[in-house]
PDB file of C-alpha atoms and ligand atoms in Angstrom:
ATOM      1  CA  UNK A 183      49.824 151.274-141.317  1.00  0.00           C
ATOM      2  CA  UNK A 184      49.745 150.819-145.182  1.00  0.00           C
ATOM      3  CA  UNK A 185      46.849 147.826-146.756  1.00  0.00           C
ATOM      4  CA  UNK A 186      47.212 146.731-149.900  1.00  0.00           C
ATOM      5  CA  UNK A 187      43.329 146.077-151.016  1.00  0.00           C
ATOM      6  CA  UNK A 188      43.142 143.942-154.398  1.00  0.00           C
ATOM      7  CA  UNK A 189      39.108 143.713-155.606  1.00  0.00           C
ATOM      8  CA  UNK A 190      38.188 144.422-159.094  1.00  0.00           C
ATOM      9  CA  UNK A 191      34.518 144.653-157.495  1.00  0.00           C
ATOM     10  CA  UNK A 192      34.151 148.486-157.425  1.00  0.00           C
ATOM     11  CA  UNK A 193      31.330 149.107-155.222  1.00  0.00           C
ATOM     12  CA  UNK A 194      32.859 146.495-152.490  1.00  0.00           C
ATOM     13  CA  UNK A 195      36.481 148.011-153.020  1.00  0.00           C
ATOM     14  CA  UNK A 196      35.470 151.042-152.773  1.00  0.00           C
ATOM     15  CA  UNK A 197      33.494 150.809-149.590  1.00  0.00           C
ATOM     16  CA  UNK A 198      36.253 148.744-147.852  1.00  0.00           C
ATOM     17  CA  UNK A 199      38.576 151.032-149.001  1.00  0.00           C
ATOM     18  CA  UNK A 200      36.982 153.808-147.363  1.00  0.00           C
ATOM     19  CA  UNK A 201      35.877 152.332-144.325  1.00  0.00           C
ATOM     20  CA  UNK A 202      39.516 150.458-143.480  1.00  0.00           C
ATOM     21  CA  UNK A 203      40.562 154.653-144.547  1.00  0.00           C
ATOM     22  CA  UNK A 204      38.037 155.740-141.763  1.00  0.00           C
ATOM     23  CA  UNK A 205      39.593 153.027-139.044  1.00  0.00           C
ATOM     24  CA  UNK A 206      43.034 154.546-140.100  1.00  0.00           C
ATOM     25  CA  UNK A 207      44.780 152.602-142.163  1.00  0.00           C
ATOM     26  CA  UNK A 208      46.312 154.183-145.515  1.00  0.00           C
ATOM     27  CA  UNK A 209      44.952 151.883-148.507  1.00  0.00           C
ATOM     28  CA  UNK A 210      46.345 151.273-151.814  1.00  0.00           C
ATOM     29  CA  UNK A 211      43.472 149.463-154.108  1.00  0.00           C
ATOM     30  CA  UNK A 212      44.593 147.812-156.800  1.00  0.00           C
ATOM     31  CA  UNK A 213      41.591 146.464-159.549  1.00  0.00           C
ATOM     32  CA  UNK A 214      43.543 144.071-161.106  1.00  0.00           C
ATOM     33  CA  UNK A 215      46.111 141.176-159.779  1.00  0.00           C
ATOM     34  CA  UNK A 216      48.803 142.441-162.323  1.00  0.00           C
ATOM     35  CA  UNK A 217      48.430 146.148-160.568  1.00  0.00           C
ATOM     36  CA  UNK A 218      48.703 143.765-157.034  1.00  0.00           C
ATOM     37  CA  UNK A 219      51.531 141.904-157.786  1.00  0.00           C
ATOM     38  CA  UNK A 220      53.910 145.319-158.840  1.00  0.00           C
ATOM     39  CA  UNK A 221      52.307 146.946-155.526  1.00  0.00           C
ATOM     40  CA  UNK A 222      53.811 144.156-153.658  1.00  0.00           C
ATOM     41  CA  UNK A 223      56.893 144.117-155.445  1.00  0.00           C
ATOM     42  CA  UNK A 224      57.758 147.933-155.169  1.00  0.00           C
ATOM     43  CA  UNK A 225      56.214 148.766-151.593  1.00  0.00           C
ATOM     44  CA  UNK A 226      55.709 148.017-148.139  1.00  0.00           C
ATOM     45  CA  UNK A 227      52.785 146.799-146.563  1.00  0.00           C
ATOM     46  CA  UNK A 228      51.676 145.207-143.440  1.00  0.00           C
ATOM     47  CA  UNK A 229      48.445 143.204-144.537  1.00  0.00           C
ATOM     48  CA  UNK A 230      47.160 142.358-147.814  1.00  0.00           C
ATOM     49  CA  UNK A 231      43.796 142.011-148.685  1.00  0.00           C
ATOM     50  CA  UNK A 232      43.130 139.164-152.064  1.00  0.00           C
ATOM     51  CA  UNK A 233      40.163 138.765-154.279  1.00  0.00           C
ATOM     52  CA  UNK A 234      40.849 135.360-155.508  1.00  0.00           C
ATOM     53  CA  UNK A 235      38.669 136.225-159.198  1.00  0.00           C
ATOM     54  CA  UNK A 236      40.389 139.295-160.201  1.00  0.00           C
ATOM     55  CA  UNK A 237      41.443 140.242-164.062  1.00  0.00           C
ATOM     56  CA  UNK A 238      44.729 139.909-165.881  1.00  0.00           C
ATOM     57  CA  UNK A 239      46.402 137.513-162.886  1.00  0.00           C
ATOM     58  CA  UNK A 240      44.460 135.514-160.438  1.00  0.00           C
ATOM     59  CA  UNK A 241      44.491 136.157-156.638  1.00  0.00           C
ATOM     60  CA  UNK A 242      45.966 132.349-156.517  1.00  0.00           C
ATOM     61  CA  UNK A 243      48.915 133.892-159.049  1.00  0.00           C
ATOM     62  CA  UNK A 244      49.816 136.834-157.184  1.00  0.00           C
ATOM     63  CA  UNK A 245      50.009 134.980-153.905  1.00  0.00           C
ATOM     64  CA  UNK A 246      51.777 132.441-155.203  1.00  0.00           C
ATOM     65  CA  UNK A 247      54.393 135.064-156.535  1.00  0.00           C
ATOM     66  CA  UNK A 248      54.500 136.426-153.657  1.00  0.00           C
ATOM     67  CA  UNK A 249      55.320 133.650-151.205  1.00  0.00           C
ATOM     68  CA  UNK A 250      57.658 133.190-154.220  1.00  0.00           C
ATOM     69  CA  UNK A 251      59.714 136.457-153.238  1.00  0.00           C
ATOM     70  CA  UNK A 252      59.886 134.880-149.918  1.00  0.00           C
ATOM     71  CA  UNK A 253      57.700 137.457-148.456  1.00  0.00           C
ATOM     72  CA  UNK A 254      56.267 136.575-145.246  1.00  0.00           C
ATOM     73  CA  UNK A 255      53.333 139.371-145.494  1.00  0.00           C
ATOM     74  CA  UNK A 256      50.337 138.377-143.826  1.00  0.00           C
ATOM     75  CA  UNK A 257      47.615 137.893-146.558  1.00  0.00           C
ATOM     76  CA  UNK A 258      44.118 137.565-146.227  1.00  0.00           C
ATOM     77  CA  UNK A 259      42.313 136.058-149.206  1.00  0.00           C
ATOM     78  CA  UNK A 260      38.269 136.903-150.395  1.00  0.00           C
ATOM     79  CA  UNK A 261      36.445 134.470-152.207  1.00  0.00           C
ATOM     80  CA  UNK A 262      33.502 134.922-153.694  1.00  0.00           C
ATOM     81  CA  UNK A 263      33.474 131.319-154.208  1.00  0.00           C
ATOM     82  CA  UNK A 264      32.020 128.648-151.542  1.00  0.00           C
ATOM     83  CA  UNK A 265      34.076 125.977-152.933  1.00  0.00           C
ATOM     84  CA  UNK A 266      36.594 124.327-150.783  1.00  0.00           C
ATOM     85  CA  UNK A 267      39.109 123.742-152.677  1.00  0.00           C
ATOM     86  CA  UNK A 268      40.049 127.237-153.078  1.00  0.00           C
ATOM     87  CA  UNK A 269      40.179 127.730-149.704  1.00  0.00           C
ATOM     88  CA  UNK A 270      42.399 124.913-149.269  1.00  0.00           C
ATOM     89  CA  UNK A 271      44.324 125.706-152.317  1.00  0.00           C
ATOM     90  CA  UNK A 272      45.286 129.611-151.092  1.00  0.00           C
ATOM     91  CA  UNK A 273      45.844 128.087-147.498  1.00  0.00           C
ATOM     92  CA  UNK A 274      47.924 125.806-149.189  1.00  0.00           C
ATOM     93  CA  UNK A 275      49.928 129.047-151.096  1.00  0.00           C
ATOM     94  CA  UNK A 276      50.420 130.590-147.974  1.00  0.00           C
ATOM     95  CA  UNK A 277      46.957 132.604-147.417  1.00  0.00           C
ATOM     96  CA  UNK A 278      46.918 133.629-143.508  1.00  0.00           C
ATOM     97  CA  UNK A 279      43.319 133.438-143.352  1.00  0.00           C
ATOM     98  CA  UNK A 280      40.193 133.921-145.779  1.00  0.00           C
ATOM     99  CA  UNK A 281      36.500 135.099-145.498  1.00  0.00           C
ATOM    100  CA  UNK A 282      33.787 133.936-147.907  1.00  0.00           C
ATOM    101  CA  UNK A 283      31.841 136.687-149.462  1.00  0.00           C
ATOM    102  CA  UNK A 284      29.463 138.161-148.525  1.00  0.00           C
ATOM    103  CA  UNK A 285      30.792 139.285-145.235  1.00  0.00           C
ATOM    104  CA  UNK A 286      30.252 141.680-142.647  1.00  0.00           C
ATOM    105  CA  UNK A 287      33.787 144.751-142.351  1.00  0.00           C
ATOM    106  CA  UNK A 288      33.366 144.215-138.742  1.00  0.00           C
ATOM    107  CA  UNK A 289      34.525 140.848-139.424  1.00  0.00           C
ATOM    108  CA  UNK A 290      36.948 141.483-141.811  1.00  0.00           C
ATOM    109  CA  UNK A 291      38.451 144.582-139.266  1.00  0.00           C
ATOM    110  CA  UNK A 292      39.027 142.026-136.356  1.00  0.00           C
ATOM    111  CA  UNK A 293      40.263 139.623-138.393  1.00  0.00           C
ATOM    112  CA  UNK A 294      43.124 141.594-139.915  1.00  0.00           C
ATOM    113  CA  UNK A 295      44.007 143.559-136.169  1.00  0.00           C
ATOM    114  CA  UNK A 296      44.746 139.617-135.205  1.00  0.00           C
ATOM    115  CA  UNK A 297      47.056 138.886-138.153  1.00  0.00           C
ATOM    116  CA  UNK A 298      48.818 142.442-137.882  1.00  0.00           C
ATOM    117  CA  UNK A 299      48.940 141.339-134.008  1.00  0.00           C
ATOM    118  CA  UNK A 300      50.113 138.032-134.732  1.00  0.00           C
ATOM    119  CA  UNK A 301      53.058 139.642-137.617  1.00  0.00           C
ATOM    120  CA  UNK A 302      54.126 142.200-134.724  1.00  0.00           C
ATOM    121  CA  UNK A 303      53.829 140.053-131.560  1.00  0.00           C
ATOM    122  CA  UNK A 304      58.157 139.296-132.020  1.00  0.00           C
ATOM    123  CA  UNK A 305      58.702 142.769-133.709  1.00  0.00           C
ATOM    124  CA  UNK A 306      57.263 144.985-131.700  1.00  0.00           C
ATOM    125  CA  UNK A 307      56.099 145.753-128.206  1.00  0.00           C
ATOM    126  CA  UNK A 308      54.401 148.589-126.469  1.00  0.00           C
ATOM    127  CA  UNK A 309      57.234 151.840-127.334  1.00  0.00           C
ATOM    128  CA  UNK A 310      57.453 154.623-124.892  1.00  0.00           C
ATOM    129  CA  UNK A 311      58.556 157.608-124.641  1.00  0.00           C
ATOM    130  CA  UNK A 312      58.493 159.664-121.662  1.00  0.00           C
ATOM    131  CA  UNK A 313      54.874 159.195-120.442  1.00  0.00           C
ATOM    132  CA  UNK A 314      53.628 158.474-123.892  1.00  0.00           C
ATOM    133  CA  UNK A 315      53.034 155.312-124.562  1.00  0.00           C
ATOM    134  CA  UNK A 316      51.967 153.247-127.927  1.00  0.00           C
ATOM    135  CA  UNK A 317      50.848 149.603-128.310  1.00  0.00           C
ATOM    136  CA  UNK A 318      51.438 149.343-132.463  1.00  0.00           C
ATOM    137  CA  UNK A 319      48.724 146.430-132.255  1.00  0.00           C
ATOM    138  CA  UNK A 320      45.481 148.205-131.027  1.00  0.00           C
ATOM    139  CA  UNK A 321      47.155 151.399-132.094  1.00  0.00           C
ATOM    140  CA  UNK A 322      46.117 153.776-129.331  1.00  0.00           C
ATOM    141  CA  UNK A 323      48.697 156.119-127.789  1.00  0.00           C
ATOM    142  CA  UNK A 324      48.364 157.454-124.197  1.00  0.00           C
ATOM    143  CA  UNK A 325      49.433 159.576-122.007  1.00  0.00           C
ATOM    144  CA  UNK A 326      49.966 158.126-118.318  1.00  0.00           C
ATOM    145  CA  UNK A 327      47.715 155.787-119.173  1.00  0.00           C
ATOM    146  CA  UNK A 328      45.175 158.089-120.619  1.00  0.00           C
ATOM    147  CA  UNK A 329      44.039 157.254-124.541  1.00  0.00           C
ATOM    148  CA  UNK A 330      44.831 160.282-126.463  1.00  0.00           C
ATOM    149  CA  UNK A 331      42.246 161.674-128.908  1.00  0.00           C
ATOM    150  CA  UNK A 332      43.837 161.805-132.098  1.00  0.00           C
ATOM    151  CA  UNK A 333      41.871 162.107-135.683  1.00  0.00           C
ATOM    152  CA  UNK A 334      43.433 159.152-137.856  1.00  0.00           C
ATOM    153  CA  UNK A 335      45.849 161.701-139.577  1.00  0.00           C
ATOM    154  CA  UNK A 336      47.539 162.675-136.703  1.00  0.00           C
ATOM    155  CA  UNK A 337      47.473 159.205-134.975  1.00  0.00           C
ATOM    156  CA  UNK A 338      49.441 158.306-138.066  1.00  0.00           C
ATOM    157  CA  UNK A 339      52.272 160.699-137.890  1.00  0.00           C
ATOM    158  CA  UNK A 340      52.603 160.134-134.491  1.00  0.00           C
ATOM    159  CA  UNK A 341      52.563 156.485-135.244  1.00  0.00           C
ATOM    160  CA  UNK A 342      55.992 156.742-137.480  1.00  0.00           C
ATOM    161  CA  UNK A 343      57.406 158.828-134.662  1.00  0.00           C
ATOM    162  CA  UNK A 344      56.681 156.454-131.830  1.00  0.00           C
ATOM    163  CA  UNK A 345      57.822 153.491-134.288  1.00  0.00           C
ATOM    164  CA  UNK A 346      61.296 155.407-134.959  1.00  0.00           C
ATOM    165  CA  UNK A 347      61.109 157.287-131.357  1.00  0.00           C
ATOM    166  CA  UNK A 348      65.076 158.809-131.439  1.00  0.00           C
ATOM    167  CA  UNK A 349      65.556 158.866-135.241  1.00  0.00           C
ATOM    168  CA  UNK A 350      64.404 161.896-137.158  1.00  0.00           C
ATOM    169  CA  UNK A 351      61.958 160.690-140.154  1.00  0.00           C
ATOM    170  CA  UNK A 352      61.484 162.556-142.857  1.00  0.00           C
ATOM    171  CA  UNK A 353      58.611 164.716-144.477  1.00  0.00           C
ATOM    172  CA  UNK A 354      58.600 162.096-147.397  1.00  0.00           C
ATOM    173  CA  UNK A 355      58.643 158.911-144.983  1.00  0.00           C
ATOM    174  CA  UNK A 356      55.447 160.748-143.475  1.00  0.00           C
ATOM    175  CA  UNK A 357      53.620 161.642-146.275  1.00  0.00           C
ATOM    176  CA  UNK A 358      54.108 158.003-147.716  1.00  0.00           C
ATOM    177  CA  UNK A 359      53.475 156.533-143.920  1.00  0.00           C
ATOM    178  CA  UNK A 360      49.719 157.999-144.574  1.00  0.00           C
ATOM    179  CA  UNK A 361      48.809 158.270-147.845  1.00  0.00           C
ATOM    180  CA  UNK A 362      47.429 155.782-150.399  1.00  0.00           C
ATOM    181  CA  UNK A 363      47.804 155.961-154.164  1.00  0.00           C
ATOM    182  CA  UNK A 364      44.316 157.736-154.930  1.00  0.00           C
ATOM    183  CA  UNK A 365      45.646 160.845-151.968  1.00  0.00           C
ATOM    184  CA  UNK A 366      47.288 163.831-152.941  1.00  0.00           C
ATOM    185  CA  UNK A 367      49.544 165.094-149.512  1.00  0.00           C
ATOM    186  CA  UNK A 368      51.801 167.917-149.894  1.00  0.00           C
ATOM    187  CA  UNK A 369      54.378 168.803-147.354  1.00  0.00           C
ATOM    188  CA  UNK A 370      52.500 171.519-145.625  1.00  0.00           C
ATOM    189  CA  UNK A 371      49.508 169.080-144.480  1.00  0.00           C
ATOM    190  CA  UNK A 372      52.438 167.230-142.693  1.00  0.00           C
ATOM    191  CA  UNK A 373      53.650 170.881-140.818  1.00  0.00           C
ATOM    192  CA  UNK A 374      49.646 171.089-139.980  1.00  0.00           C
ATOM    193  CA  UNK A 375      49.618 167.528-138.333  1.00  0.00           C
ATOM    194  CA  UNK A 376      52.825 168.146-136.494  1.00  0.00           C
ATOM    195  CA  UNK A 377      51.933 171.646-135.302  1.00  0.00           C
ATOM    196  CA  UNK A 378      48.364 170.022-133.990  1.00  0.00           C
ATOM    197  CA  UNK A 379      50.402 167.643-132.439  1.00  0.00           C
ATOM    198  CA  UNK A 380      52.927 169.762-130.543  1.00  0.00           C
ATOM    199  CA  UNK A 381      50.092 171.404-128.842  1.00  0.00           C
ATOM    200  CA  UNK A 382      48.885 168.038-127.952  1.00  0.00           C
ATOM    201  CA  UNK A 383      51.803 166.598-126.389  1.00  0.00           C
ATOM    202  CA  UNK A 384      53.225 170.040-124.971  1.00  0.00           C
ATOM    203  CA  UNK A 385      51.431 169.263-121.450  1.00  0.00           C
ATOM    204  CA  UNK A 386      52.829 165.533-120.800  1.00  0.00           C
ATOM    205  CA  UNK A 387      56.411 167.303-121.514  1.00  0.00           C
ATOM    206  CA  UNK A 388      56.746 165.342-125.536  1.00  0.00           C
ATOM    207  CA  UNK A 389      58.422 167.449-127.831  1.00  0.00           C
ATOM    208  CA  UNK A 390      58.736 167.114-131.736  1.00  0.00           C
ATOM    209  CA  UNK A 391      61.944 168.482-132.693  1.00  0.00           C
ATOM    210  CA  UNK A 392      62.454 169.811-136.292  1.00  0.00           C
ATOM    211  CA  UNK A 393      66.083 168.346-137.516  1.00  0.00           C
ATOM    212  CA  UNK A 394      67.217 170.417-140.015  1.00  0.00           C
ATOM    213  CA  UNK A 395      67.778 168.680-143.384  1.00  0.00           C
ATOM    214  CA  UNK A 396      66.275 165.731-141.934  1.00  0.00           C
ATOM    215  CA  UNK A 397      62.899 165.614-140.792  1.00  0.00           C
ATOM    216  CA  UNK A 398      61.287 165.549-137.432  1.00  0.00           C
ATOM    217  CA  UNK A 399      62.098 163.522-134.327  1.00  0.00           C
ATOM    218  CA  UNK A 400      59.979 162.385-131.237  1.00  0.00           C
ATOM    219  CA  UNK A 401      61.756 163.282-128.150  1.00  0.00           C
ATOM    220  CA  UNK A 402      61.198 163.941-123.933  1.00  0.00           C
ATOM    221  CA  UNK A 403      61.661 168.359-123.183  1.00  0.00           C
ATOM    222  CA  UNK A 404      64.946 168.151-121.760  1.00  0.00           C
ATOM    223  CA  UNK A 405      64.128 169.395-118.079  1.00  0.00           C
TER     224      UNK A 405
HETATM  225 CA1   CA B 736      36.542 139.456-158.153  1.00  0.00          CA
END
């Protein structure tokens, strides 16, 4: 699951950057709400995170361009500001929700899992395969009924698979799936991940099959 995380603070972007990296989502910080608005134009996210004060655009700007391109991403807006009036004014532009600063990243974590939960409620319910299972909202898979331990790497390849179960993804869709501007993944880490996870899933009878040309694809061992 890919953040966008616009601060131009760089001691609180970069520890919310690392710790929303450490809970497993891939993170693209921008420092600057010109930087934010071409991440939102070019890629896909499911959240975005908005510092209302940032340089070159405002957060108000950028979400206001945004709703603009019709974009129905969930956005959660930071203001360092009590006032009320910019509260109401980026409800009013189409903010999800907003937390005054200071706040506490427990906070901030629960409050995007219920806007991701409340984006995928329509889209997307619990996807199995075989007797894997994965609920995209608390993102745990398991196997007949038993959470899988998976590091955050490998929880988000398999993530991609589960999402596309039957379609082969590629190598690029993978690398791009996980990895924020600031990484540098090569192919190969991808062939690690999958090879850890083969060995994982070998015992509940899960197979990823290599498609030639294509990619990978998540798939029961024919029996
Ligand atoms: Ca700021």
């Amino acid at each position: 699951m890919r953040l966008l995380l616009a601060e131009d603070d760089s001691v609180l972007g970069d520890a919310l950057s690392k710790s929303l990296r450490q809970s497993g989502y891939a993170v693209d910080w921008a420092r600057t709400g010109q930087e934010a608005d071409l991440a939102l134009t070019d890629q896909v996210y499911s959240l975005a995170i908005l510092d209302l004060g940032l340089p070159k655009m405002d957060g108000f700007e950028v979400l206001r361009r945004l709703r603009q391109r019709r974009s129905k991403l969930p956005v959660i807006i930071l203001t360092a500001r009590e006032a009320l009036e910019d509260r109401v004014k980026g409800l009013d532009l189409g903010a999800d929700d907003y937390l005054a600063k200071p706040f506490d990243l427990p906070e901030l974590e629960a409050r995007l899992r219920a806007l991701i939960r409340r984006g995928s409620e329509v889209a997307t319910p619990e996807i199995t395969v075989g007797s894997m299972s994965f609920n995209p909202v608390d993102r745990i898979v398991r196997i007949d009924g038993t959470p899988m331990e998976l590091s955050s790497r490998e929880l988000g390849v398999l993530e991609l698979l589960m999402l596309r179960a039957g379609q082969a993804v590629s190598k690029e869709a993978l690398v791009e799936h996980l990895c924020s501007w600031d990484d540098e993944m090569g192919d190969n880490a991808i062939e690690v991940y999958v090879h850890r996870l083969r060995k994982k899933l070998e015992a509940a009878g899960i197979q990823i099959r290599t498609v030639r040309g294509l990619g990978y694809m998540l798939d029961k061992v024919p029996v």
